[in-house]
XYZ file of C-alpha atoms in Angstrom:
745
model
C -56.755 320.322 -212.910
C -56.719 323.737 -212.820
C -60.234 323.580 -211.971
C -61.873 325.620 -208.956
C -63.591 322.080 -208.032
C -61.296 318.953 -207.594
C -62.364 315.003 -207.011
C -58.455 313.450 -206.470
C -59.015 309.746 -205.725
C -56.253 308.129 -203.503
C -56.185 304.358 -204.711
C -53.756 301.375 -203.007
C -53.049 298.393 -201.544
C -54.722 297.916 -197.713
C -52.337 298.557 -195.583
C -50.338 300.631 -198.455
C -50.184 304.166 -196.000
C -53.497 306.216 -198.285
C -54.443 307.354 -194.529
C -50.896 308.880 -193.907
C -50.824 310.719 -197.079
C -54.161 311.336 -196.558
C -53.975 313.589 -193.568
C -50.038 315.502 -194.895
C -52.516 316.760 -198.050
C -55.371 317.815 -196.008
C -53.056 319.115 -193.625
C -51.658 321.723 -197.230
C -53.260 324.990 -197.249
C -51.750 326.190 -200.648
C -49.407 328.904 -200.702
C -50.335 330.244 -204.117
C -53.943 329.831 -203.608
C -56.850 329.534 -200.616
C -57.218 325.779 -200.915
C -60.652 324.276 -198.977
C -60.097 320.582 -198.509
C -62.190 317.829 -197.350
C -62.118 313.939 -196.798
C -64.338 311.110 -196.985
C -62.315 308.207 -195.507
C -63.826 304.825 -196.442
C -62.454 303.289 -193.438
C -64.540 305.741 -191.198
C -68.179 304.750 -193.088
C -67.503 301.478 -192.896
C -67.365 301.539 -189.150
C -70.620 303.271 -189.847
C -71.714 300.453 -191.078
C -70.684 297.931 -188.882
C -68.028 296.465 -185.661
C -66.610 293.773 -188.341
C -65.638 293.772 -192.600
C -67.905 291.806 -194.143
C -69.459 291.713 -198.016
C -72.300 293.316 -197.387
C -71.004 296.482 -195.031
C -68.196 296.372 -197.996
C -70.875 297.533 -200.734
C -72.592 299.645 -198.300
C -69.840 301.725 -197.569
C -68.725 302.443 -201.231
C -72.439 303.636 -202.251
C -72.024 305.778 -199.086
C -68.846 306.744 -199.958
C -70.560 307.778 -204.029
C -73.119 309.670 -202.562
C -71.855 311.728 -200.024
C -68.874 312.469 -202.588
C -71.961 313.748 -204.916
C -73.511 315.729 -202.273
C -69.978 317.691 -201.615
C -69.223 317.491 -205.489
C -72.738 319.188 -206.329
C -72.694 321.434 -204.081
C -69.258 323.576 -204.718
C -70.352 323.138 -208.204
C -73.553 325.040 -207.560
C -71.720 327.350 -205.123
C -69.708 330.434 -207.409
C -65.884 330.116 -205.078
C -64.370 333.652 -204.259
C -61.757 334.249 -206.059
C -58.361 331.836 -206.200
C -59.842 330.081 -204.143
C -60.204 325.682 -204.598
C -62.064 323.083 -203.228
C -60.883 320.007 -203.316
C -62.671 316.852 -202.335
C -59.999 313.942 -201.675
C -61.361 310.181 -200.810
C -59.927 307.497 -199.944
C -60.737 304.400 -200.626
C -58.636 301.288 -201.986
C -59.969 301.621 -205.296
C -58.652 298.405 -206.937
C -60.557 298.246 -209.892
C -60.496 300.357 -213.095
C -64.154 300.270 -212.595
C -64.624 301.705 -209.644
C -62.119 304.463 -210.369
C -64.419 305.057 -213.422
C -67.482 305.889 -211.385
C -66.283 309.008 -209.950
C -64.592 309.942 -213.326
C -68.361 309.780 -214.228
C -69.346 311.997 -211.540
C -67.005 314.796 -211.914
C -67.163 314.884 -216.040
C -71.194 314.746 -215.423
C -71.092 318.004 -212.640
C -67.773 319.636 -214.869
C -65.140 319.439 -212.312
C -61.638 318.640 -212.177
C -60.204 315.000 -211.016
C -57.010 313.159 -210.630
C -55.704 310.050 -208.975
C -53.014 309.125 -206.760
C -51.466 305.882 -207.288
C -50.057 304.899 -203.572
C -47.095 302.342 -205.053
C -46.240 300.379 -202.197
C -44.272 297.538 -201.338
C -47.352 294.183 -201.042
C -45.022 292.055 -197.983
C -45.218 295.643 -196.182
C -48.979 295.729 -196.756
C -50.171 292.722 -195.649
C -47.518 293.729 -192.341
C -49.409 296.318 -191.990
C -52.748 295.103 -192.835
C -52.580 292.433 -190.887
C -51.575 294.192 -187.654
C -54.439 296.497 -187.784
C -57.933 295.422 -185.293
C -61.764 295.897 -185.669
C -63.308 296.652 -189.647
C -59.955 298.307 -190.088
C -58.465 294.936 -190.844
C -59.090 293.901 -194.487
C -59.754 289.824 -193.939
C -56.465 287.919 -195.401
C -59.153 286.164 -198.447
C -60.048 289.767 -199.339
C -56.594 291.019 -199.549
C -55.748 287.839 -200.710
C -57.965 289.313 -203.856
C -57.388 293.045 -204.057
C -53.767 292.111 -204.257
C -54.515 289.551 -207.844
C -57.146 291.842 -208.947
C -55.790 295.242 -208.310
C -55.316 297.606 -211.655
C -53.188 300.362 -211.835
C -54.218 303.608 -213.269
C -52.863 302.883 -216.319
C -52.375 306.489 -218.714
C -52.057 305.773 -221.998
C -54.561 303.077 -221.912
C -57.438 304.898 -220.019
C -58.335 309.003 -220.961
C -60.075 309.277 -217.500
C -56.422 307.686 -216.201
C -54.740 310.412 -218.000
C -54.389 312.930 -214.205
C -52.119 310.527 -212.148
C -49.899 310.713 -209.767
C -47.664 307.581 -208.740
C -46.653 308.257 -204.974
C -44.860 306.550 -202.083
C -45.174 307.631 -198.344
C -41.176 308.541 -198.505
C -42.244 311.475 -201.706
C -42.538 314.813 -200.378
C -46.128 315.347 -200.093
C -47.229 318.803 -200.315
C -50.601 319.144 -201.858
C -49.294 321.853 -204.398
C -46.706 319.908 -205.395
C -48.729 317.028 -205.870
C -51.676 318.517 -207.617
C -49.347 319.932 -209.855
C -47.844 316.369 -210.931
C -51.190 315.582 -211.242
C -51.448 318.466 -214.358
C -48.411 317.783 -215.843
C -48.985 314.046 -216.346
C -53.046 314.304 -217.654
C -51.214 317.065 -220.369
C -48.404 314.701 -221.544
C -50.711 311.596 -221.126
C -53.801 314.166 -223.411
C -50.451 314.528 -226.039
C -49.860 310.974 -226.673
C -53.723 309.776 -226.606
C -54.267 312.355 -229.495
C -51.421 311.578 -232.051
C -52.538 307.917 -231.321
C -55.923 308.196 -232.087
C -54.361 309.588 -235.032
C -52.747 306.910 -235.761
C -55.428 304.217 -234.738
C -57.536 306.408 -236.911
C -55.361 305.925 -239.767
C -54.700 302.061 -239.286
C -58.584 302.056 -238.965
C -59.473 303.372 -242.313
C -56.205 301.258 -244.303
C -57.656 297.809 -242.287
C -61.480 298.473 -243.850
C -60.024 299.553 -247.146
C -57.995 296.378 -247.419
C -60.404 293.181 -245.354
C -64.041 293.643 -246.472
C -66.997 292.331 -244.392
C -66.839 289.011 -245.696
C -63.574 288.364 -244.604
C -63.852 289.568 -240.914
C -67.986 287.634 -241.104
C -65.263 284.566 -242.059
C -62.100 285.518 -239.394
C -64.709 285.442 -236.525
C -66.276 281.986 -237.666
C -63.736 280.375 -237.273
C -62.355 281.792 -234.293
C -65.573 281.489 -232.897
C -65.515 277.192 -233.464
C -61.836 277.429 -232.078
C -62.958 279.165 -228.988
C -65.750 276.005 -228.578
C -63.207 273.583 -229.542
C -60.695 274.403 -226.961
C -63.378 275.816 -224.254
C -61.734 279.709 -223.915
C -64.361 282.412 -223.122
C -64.127 286.025 -223.294
C -60.688 286.070 -225.225
C -60.390 290.001 -225.065
C -61.092 290.922 -221.478
C -59.092 290.779 -218.439
C -60.852 289.042 -215.311
C -61.108 290.027 -212.257
C -61.171 287.186 -210.447
C -57.858 286.099 -210.963
C -57.729 284.102 -207.535
C -58.049 279.738 -208.093
C -60.426 278.703 -206.089
C -59.297 277.137 -203.001
C -61.636 274.177 -203.131
C -61.172 273.485 -206.227
C -59.937 270.374 -207.896
C -56.654 269.974 -208.078
C -54.408 268.757 -211.740
C -51.724 269.342 -211.718
C -48.899 268.558 -214.949
C -45.080 267.603 -215.167
C -43.890 268.934 -218.109
C -40.347 268.354 -219.322
C -38.277 268.441 -222.608
C -37.177 266.096 -224.587
C -33.658 267.052 -223.916
C -31.994 264.345 -222.526
C -32.421 262.304 -219.024
C -34.248 263.012 -216.164
C -32.462 265.637 -213.892
C -32.741 264.939 -210.003
C -33.911 268.824 -209.922
C -36.738 267.103 -212.680
C -37.319 263.967 -210.856
C -38.331 266.391 -207.384
C -40.724 268.352 -209.696
C -43.090 265.872 -210.667
C -42.621 263.859 -207.108
C -44.065 267.353 -205.241
C -46.738 267.108 -208.396
C -47.612 263.668 -208.259
C -47.753 264.422 -204.220
C -49.894 266.965 -204.177
C -52.284 265.094 -206.962
C -52.351 262.158 -204.595
C -52.944 263.406 -201.281
C -55.221 266.269 -203.304
C -57.898 263.328 -204.433
C -56.175 265.167 -208.080
C -54.908 264.485 -210.963
C -51.615 264.089 -212.412
C -51.265 264.834 -215.826
C -47.876 264.139 -218.382
C -47.368 266.499 -221.013
C -44.865 266.770 -223.139
C -42.942 269.941 -224.268
C -41.268 269.351 -227.329
C -41.310 272.831 -228.952
C -37.897 273.746 -229.546
C -36.396 270.714 -232.219
C -33.064 272.463 -232.038
C -32.762 270.380 -228.673
C -34.506 267.334 -228.797
C -32.755 264.116 -228.115
C -33.929 260.808 -230.191
C -35.250 258.428 -227.425
C -34.988 261.228 -224.949
C -39.295 261.164 -224.542
C -39.671 257.274 -224.146
C -36.790 257.432 -221.412
C -38.172 260.094 -219.868
C -41.513 257.961 -219.535
C -40.003 255.174 -218.223
C -37.909 256.681 -216.048
C -40.944 258.129 -214.280
C -42.797 254.756 -213.963
C -39.506 253.004 -212.572
C -40.139 255.992 -209.968
C -42.919 254.782 -209.129
C -44.926 258.510 -210.762
C -47.823 257.076 -213.077
C -50.229 259.657 -215.074
C -53.456 259.863 -214.968
C -53.607 261.410 -218.150
C -50.730 261.702 -220.443
C -49.074 261.092 -224.333
C -49.005 256.641 -223.456
C -52.680 257.039 -220.743
C -54.657 259.219 -223.124
C -57.500 261.793 -221.690
C -59.961 264.595 -222.638
C -57.854 267.116 -223.076
C -54.985 265.873 -225.422
C -52.994 265.977 -227.155
C -50.546 265.574 -224.731
C -47.025 265.967 -227.128
C -46.798 270.112 -228.152
C -45.944 269.326 -231.779
C -49.655 268.317 -232.059
C -51.507 271.116 -230.930
C -49.041 273.665 -233.309
C -52.974 274.878 -234.653
C -54.250 275.376 -231.200
C -50.864 277.404 -230.011
C -51.709 279.723 -233.811
C -55.535 280.511 -232.772
C -53.926 281.784 -229.863
C -51.828 284.147 -231.192
C -53.521 285.818 -233.801
C -56.035 286.854 -232.059
C -53.482 287.634 -229.294
C -52.955 290.459 -232.527
C -55.882 291.245 -233.093
C -56.815 292.559 -229.379
C -53.943 293.820 -229.450
C -52.085 292.662 -227.293
C -49.154 291.055 -228.880
C -47.927 292.142 -232.484
C -45.567 290.751 -235.080
C -41.322 291.390 -235.898
C -39.840 291.070 -238.310
C -36.306 291.563 -237.132
C -33.366 289.448 -238.626
C -30.921 287.958 -235.993
C -28.564 290.140 -237.356
C -30.827 293.335 -235.727
C -31.498 291.814 -232.936
C -27.671 290.268 -231.713
C -26.398 294.284 -232.783
C -28.820 295.722 -230.326
C -27.711 293.804 -227.856
C -24.467 293.511 -227.956
C -25.149 297.704 -227.942
C -27.426 297.862 -225.194
C -24.357 296.009 -223.276
C -21.971 298.494 -224.292
C -23.976 301.458 -223.474
C -24.990 299.696 -219.913
C -28.518 298.969 -220.916
C -30.927 296.719 -220.088
C -31.025 293.523 -222.758
C -34.520 294.429 -224.019
C -36.573 294.536 -227.626
C -36.562 297.743 -228.412
C -40.205 298.271 -229.956
C -38.468 298.327 -233.536
C -41.591 296.532 -235.649
C -44.205 298.208 -232.963
C -45.091 300.752 -235.368
C -45.753 299.511 -238.286
C -48.599 299.933 -240.139
C -51.271 297.063 -240.986
C -50.446 297.823 -244.890
C -47.018 297.472 -244.166
C -47.499 294.337 -241.807
C -49.785 292.724 -244.565
C -46.871 293.246 -247.267
C -44.717 291.526 -245.306
C -46.394 288.924 -244.375
C -47.270 288.539 -248.236
C -44.011 288.199 -249.246
C -43.147 285.416 -247.395
C -40.777 287.256 -244.615
C -40.069 285.816 -241.596
C -40.974 286.875 -238.198
C -42.226 286.851 -235.046
C -44.946 286.946 -233.015
C -44.373 289.150 -230.100
C -46.478 289.736 -226.731
C -47.361 293.905 -225.679
C -46.122 293.659 -222.614
C -48.698 296.603 -220.784
C -47.485 299.702 -218.356
C -47.559 298.599 -214.944
C -46.757 295.803 -212.615
C -48.096 292.281 -212.007
C -48.384 291.306 -208.680
C -47.751 287.306 -208.532
C -48.895 285.037 -205.251
C -46.613 282.480 -204.682
C -47.641 279.527 -202.305
C -43.831 279.070 -201.321
C -42.935 283.353 -201.070
C -45.259 284.762 -200.864
C -46.837 287.973 -202.833
C -43.466 289.059 -204.900
C -44.453 292.378 -207.290
C -42.617 292.307 -210.952
C -42.500 295.947 -212.642
C -43.173 295.391 -216.412
C -40.414 298.397 -216.828
C -38.276 295.052 -216.905
C -40.208 292.932 -218.610
C -39.011 292.060 -222.460
C -41.737 291.867 -225.133
C -41.141 288.056 -225.019
C -41.236 286.311 -228.933
C -44.643 283.746 -228.684
C -44.799 282.386 -231.803
C -40.497 281.644 -233.403
C -40.339 282.403 -237.278
C -40.259 278.450 -237.582
C -44.182 278.284 -237.200
C -43.495 276.870 -233.743
C -44.839 278.428 -229.677
C -42.220 279.656 -227.344
C -42.292 277.834 -224.297
C -43.856 280.705 -222.748
C -47.721 280.822 -224.902
C -47.831 276.675 -225.706
C -47.420 276.824 -221.155
C -50.316 279.041 -220.743
C -52.055 277.521 -223.443
C -52.137 274.599 -222.592
C -52.691 274.768 -218.648
C -55.834 276.419 -219.384
C -57.089 274.334 -222.236
C -55.890 271.087 -219.402
C -57.670 273.055 -216.559
C -54.371 273.333 -214.817
C -55.164 274.595 -211.484
C -51.648 274.432 -209.312
C -47.887 275.055 -211.062
C -45.598 273.419 -209.202
C -42.041 274.128 -210.647
C -38.368 274.798 -210.299
C -37.712 278.972 -209.026
C -35.676 279.349 -211.958
C -39.206 280.364 -213.555
C -39.842 282.657 -211.563
C -39.265 285.933 -213.579
C -41.350 284.207 -216.388
C -43.790 283.823 -214.236
C -44.980 287.594 -214.472
C -45.486 287.332 -218.711
C -47.310 283.986 -217.734
C -50.050 286.259 -215.745
C -49.986 289.169 -218.306
C -50.998 286.422 -221.046
C -53.455 284.715 -219.035
C -55.068 288.100 -218.454
C -54.502 289.324 -222.487
C -56.087 285.774 -223.231
C -58.917 286.465 -220.652
C -58.128 282.938 -218.625
C -58.051 282.827 -215.128
C -54.307 282.026 -213.870
C -53.909 278.272 -212.261
C -51.440 279.177 -208.011
C -48.283 279.382 -208.696
C -45.393 277.389 -206.225
C -41.527 277.281 -206.882
C -39.414 274.880 -205.269
C -35.669 276.599 -204.735
C -33.007 275.144 -206.021
C -30.899 271.799 -205.901
C -27.064 272.461 -204.212
C -23.897 270.742 -204.207
C -22.128 270.295 -201.399
C -20.327 274.103 -201.606
C -23.939 274.895 -202.114
C -23.973 276.373 -205.902
C -26.214 275.063 -207.951
C -26.579 271.593 -208.887
C -24.337 270.419 -211.842
C -23.069 267.325 -213.316
C -19.589 268.677 -213.012
C -19.403 267.822 -209.197
C -21.435 264.376 -209.017
C -24.551 262.426 -210.723
C -27.287 264.189 -211.367
C -29.719 262.079 -213.999
C -31.714 259.299 -212.311
C -30.006 256.993 -214.351
C -27.074 257.795 -213.128
C -27.921 256.867 -209.659
C -30.371 253.654 -212.070
C -27.728 252.202 -212.892
C -24.866 252.740 -209.859
C -27.933 250.406 -207.763
C -30.000 252.562 -205.762
C -33.441 251.345 -205.213
C -35.904 253.655 -206.993
C -37.938 253.803 -203.140
C -35.209 254.957 -201.492
C -34.444 257.517 -204.937
C -37.441 258.898 -204.387
C -37.566 258.940 -200.150
C -34.211 260.702 -200.756
C -35.217 263.485 -203.274
C -39.212 263.478 -201.307
C -37.047 264.981 -198.152
C -34.921 267.938 -200.113
C -36.787 271.083 -199.030
C -40.324 269.016 -197.842
C -40.491 267.468 -194.286
C -43.395 266.234 -192.473
C -45.438 267.810 -190.216
C -45.865 268.232 -186.831
C -42.779 267.936 -185.411
C -42.072 264.135 -187.318
C -38.866 263.074 -187.137
C -39.542 259.951 -189.663
C -36.812 260.180 -192.630
C -37.634 256.375 -194.257
C -40.473 256.704 -196.278
C -42.385 254.521 -198.686
C -43.798 256.197 -201.523
C -47.696 255.487 -200.481
C -46.939 257.251 -196.947
C -45.540 259.755 -198.858
C -48.653 259.978 -200.387
C -50.698 260.413 -197.487
C -48.674 262.871 -195.460
C -47.252 265.450 -198.239
C -48.257 268.931 -198.028
C -46.706 272.175 -199.588
C -47.040 274.146 -196.580
C -44.324 271.820 -195.268
C -41.785 272.273 -198.113
C -39.275 275.097 -197.578
C -38.664 277.405 -200.102
C -34.584 277.715 -199.475
C -32.364 275.981 -201.885
C -31.547 271.937 -200.876
C -27.609 270.114 -200.526
C -27.992 266.840 -202.050
C -26.226 264.963 -199.497
C -24.807 261.929 -201.182
C -24.060 260.275 -198.072
C -27.294 260.486 -196.556
C -28.890 258.724 -199.643
C -26.865 255.687 -199.601
C -28.618 256.031 -195.677
C -32.099 256.265 -196.683
C -31.326 253.673 -199.327
C -30.279 251.389 -197.282
C -32.774 251.278 -194.520
C -34.763 250.718 -198.057
C -32.702 247.396 -199.116
C -32.936 246.334 -195.543
C -36.586 246.955 -195.829
C -36.917 244.371 -199.160
C -36.364 241.308 -196.825
C -38.850 242.449 -194.209
C -41.763 241.822 -193.432
C -44.802 240.062 -194.485
C -44.224 240.846 -198.332
C -40.536 239.011 -197.421
C -42.521 235.361 -197.673
C -44.116 236.000 -201.055
C -42.757 233.891 -203.929
C -43.218 237.003 -206.522
C -41.359 239.217 -204.347
C -38.603 236.966 -203.739
C -38.221 236.401 -207.528
C -38.459 240.189 -207.956
C -35.716 240.961 -205.285
C -33.583 238.175 -206.961
C -33.697 239.500 -210.291
C -32.513 242.706 -209.263
C -29.265 242.047 -207.295
C -28.237 238.616 -208.794
C -26.683 240.290 -211.962
C -24.350 241.920 -209.916
C -23.504 238.707 -207.252
C -22.582 236.957 -211.302
C -20.755 239.881 -212.356
C -18.332 239.350 -209.349
C -18.518 235.666 -210.249
C -18.072 235.577 -213.426
C -21.022 233.612 -213.968
C -24.714 233.183 -215.211
C -27.482 234.752 -213.782
C -29.322 231.072 -214.190
C -27.005 228.617 -213.672
C -26.559 230.204 -209.798
C -30.011 229.763 -209.029
C -30.349 226.261 -210.544
C -26.874 224.989 -209.185
C -28.050 226.767 -205.494
C -31.891 227.202 -205.125
C -33.428 230.539 -204.666
C -34.080 229.829 -201.477
C -29.904 229.517 -201.457
C -29.667 232.777 -203.325
C -32.199 234.638 -201.107
C -30.846 233.646 -197.627
C -27.311 234.907 -198.832
C -28.846 238.019 -200.081
C -30.506 239.121 -196.344
C -26.798 237.735 -194.217
C -25.882 240.930 -196.676
C -28.629 243.025 -196.093
C -27.192 245.289 -192.898
C -23.811 245.825 -194.680
C -24.907 247.381 -198.543
C -26.000 250.812 -199.714
C -25.997 249.806 -203.082
C -27.417 246.445 -204.683
C -23.704 246.711 -206.503
C -22.293 246.271 -202.699
C -23.570 242.840 -202.405
C -21.827 241.197 -205.589
C -18.531 241.301 -204.000
C -19.910 240.153 -200.559
C -22.113 237.648 -201.533
C -19.220 235.683 -203.351
C -18.181 233.749 -200.586
C -21.474 232.088 -200.228
C -21.051 230.411 -203.739
C -17.130 230.155 -204.431
C -14.299 228.947 -202.228
C -12.763 232.281 -200.966
C -9.005 233.672 -202.742
C -7.013 233.476 -199.895
C -3.835 235.275 -201.980
C -6.419 238.826 -202.539
C -4.967 241.745 -201.426
C -7.655 241.435 -198.423
C -7.335 238.456 -197.823
C -3.435 238.744 -197.332
C -4.210 241.631 -194.873
C -6.336 239.650 -192.659
C -3.768 236.552 -192.525
C -1.332 238.757 -191.480
C -2.976 240.145 -188.560
C -4.970 237.123 -187.404
C -2.319 234.185 -188.354
C 0.520 232.645 -186.621
C 1.379 229.489 -185.462
C -0.676 228.250 -183.122
C -3.917 229.019 -185.507
C -3.960 225.706 -187.000
C -4.829 223.850 -183.134
C -7.051 226.876 -181.710
C -9.021 226.161 -185.982
C -8.516 222.666 -184.895
C -10.455 223.134 -182.135
C -13.058 225.073 -184.038
C -14.173 221.714 -186.204
C -14.327 219.713 -183.795
C -17.428 221.749 -181.708
C -19.120 222.294 -185.332
C -18.836 218.294 -185.962
C -19.659 218.022 -182.178
C -22.944 219.980 -183.048
C -26.024 217.247 -183.851
C -28.258 218.022 -186.873
C -30.846 219.197 -185.025
C -28.507 221.843 -183.225
C -26.700 223.612 -185.861
C -27.979 226.828 -185.621
C -26.388 229.925 -185.566
C -26.909 230.484 -182.071
C -26.105 227.440 -181.334
C -22.321 227.873 -183.469
C -21.855 230.814 -181.700
C -22.279 229.352 -178.318
C -19.296 226.919 -179.590
C -17.025 229.428 -180.840
C -17.283 231.314 -177.436
C -16.615 228.494 -176.173
C -13.213 227.591 -177.772
C -12.266 231.243 -176.580
C -12.930 230.804 -173.383
C -11.466 227.358 -173.263
C -7.794 229.099 -174.839
C -8.293 232.168 -172.880
C -8.366 234.013 -176.012
C -10.484 237.234 -176.713
C -13.576 236.576 -178.893
C -12.124 238.659 -181.866
C -9.500 236.384 -182.163
C -11.418 233.336 -182.640
C -13.762 235.093 -185.110
C -11.038 236.508 -187.613
C -9.054 233.667 -188.200
C -12.243 231.247 -188.609
C -13.749 234.096 -191.051
C -10.259 234.493 -193.300
C -10.285 230.613 -193.789
C -14.061 230.933 -194.660
C -14.576 234.179 -196.425
C -11.262 235.502 -196.982
C -13.111 239.423 -195.277
C -13.209 241.168 -192.368
C -16.512 242.673 -193.384
C -19.781 240.468 -193.296
C -22.568 238.848 -191.854
C -22.523 236.995 -187.946
C -19.759 234.339 -187.981
C -22.789 232.168 -186.882
C -25.051 233.298 -189.574
C -22.520 232.701 -191.884
C -21.390 229.256 -191.389
C -25.173 228.043 -190.553
C -25.923 228.958 -194.325
C -22.687 227.592 -195.564
C -23.445 224.283 -194.016
C -20.750 221.755 -192.045
C -19.352 220.388 -194.451
C -18.128 223.544 -196.738
C -17.004 225.361 -193.622
C -15.307 222.201 -192.056
C -13.590 221.835 -196.189
C -12.847 225.430 -195.966
C -11.104 224.731 -192.263
C -9.223 221.519 -193.063
C -8.504 222.418 -196.094
């Protein structure tokens, strides 16, 4: 970096503050030596090409910058610089791809001039805001900005020799050019020392590998991997794709991938539902995949229970263990050979390594780090093992895991719910990919399967957001294009703590067993974070309506409170809907509803369900349920409410005794006698709910009583309950004979 001619690239996202920094640097003349500084700004070149940004003008401006830089450097390299003077050419552009920076590094090498990089490290969200505030061709279009974010390759001085002279800065840092150049020089020397040592180690390892592995073995390995690649449609395994964004118009394929560790949690149902609705609204596919690689946590029978619960909710998969499909098998324990092949190849490509550390050593390491206030991360003790050491320990059958080697730098994830989220790799542990029992961890299996099954969108809970950079790193290491991500907010208890069983029901099976309808529960869960668009205040939805209206654009990233009272209200509307509309006259629908509700009535009566239908008839049973639908929030409530339609009331019960104290007195007998006379006076064709109600009102008027003072004594003798259907409807369904008998006995 002590060269008399020096080219410095200033790279970073649009809106990172590159131009501001460049202007400050250009104003510095140096203290110990005279310095001539020239700046070539990409934005200025772009303005010369056209008024608006386009791929064509962008390419032309890139080429123009290269031409001007070449001319300036050639002129200076052929000119004898005055004693003590230095010429610094500063190139201001995004340079978001390594290939763009390498172009100028090669130019510097060819002309024998110095080369360095200043990387402006800025928050992606801030960059996005500043870029959006720009006008004309200074503003990078949103799509291009997004592409730069997801494909940005920060300088990696430890990995690439031409990037060894790099200074990582923010706008808040000191911007004295002298100190910046000194930082570049120090960085370059440190990296040269590291790379020399690494090169020596690599040569030793290469010689060892060539000694222990013959050409035939290598050819066999390549052949077996090629066949695996062909079987699993893997391409470019070791290359890192520059185009990591998913085509927004690509065919939608989503998955719900539960682990068979017990019941289906309410949060799991929401994840499955949002994936299902997104697929159906987009004309895509909903895939069910069982992630059963953690054998220690599996619960027998839970796979079947999960599938049954999803189908009870109406969420039928397009592909899955029962349905099959072109990308199966859909149970991870049946795909172990695929994960092993990918893990081995990651090792060969230098993206993973074998770890022989025992659980005891790892536990002591964590305890030591905790005592010293350090982050609990693996210390890479096994990363330095030579190939011969690794092969010897593997040959001895020594238990080991395979870990992902996290590279330097950062990962920026564009989340459809949260925008850009940045993760520094320095805080990411070398994740275990393959356990010592030969099973993959969630992270490897998840990435491999999502790619193999052509998943376009990963929609899951926000608890998985911290794992996403590991997955993106894996996608790149495998040469896969990442899907789009959307992380849903948490479900919360009433006190806004994370939803837990300690404060109430959390399992879908619990709500099912308590008599909530699948349509009501699905409706309720859909509104935990989602609302219809355009100010639509609709709250009651059937599944087909949700499929038509659902959009991730209307999902709130904040946590959602699980309010059971709201669930009860929503479910009550779905209960009413069972008895309304065209389907209420459909015999099959009626039989289905009766079959669902009658067991609760039979339990309250201590009777057999089938015998009740035989004795009273299906139409009578349906009518009794229909009358009580307005009073019901969950199906078990039909039981006690419908009892009076099948047996005489228990007037010695607690509720009946309370009614007796409130409404029965010495004049009640005459009142009831008059009501009976009115009812008996109605002709058969006049015995209708309206006529019955009108007759009772006449009694109240004749006796100069409030209507309630007539209704409640009659209700006491007929049902023994204060709450129920309208009295006219109740008397009509019970029939004149039963009513007169109960009132006069």
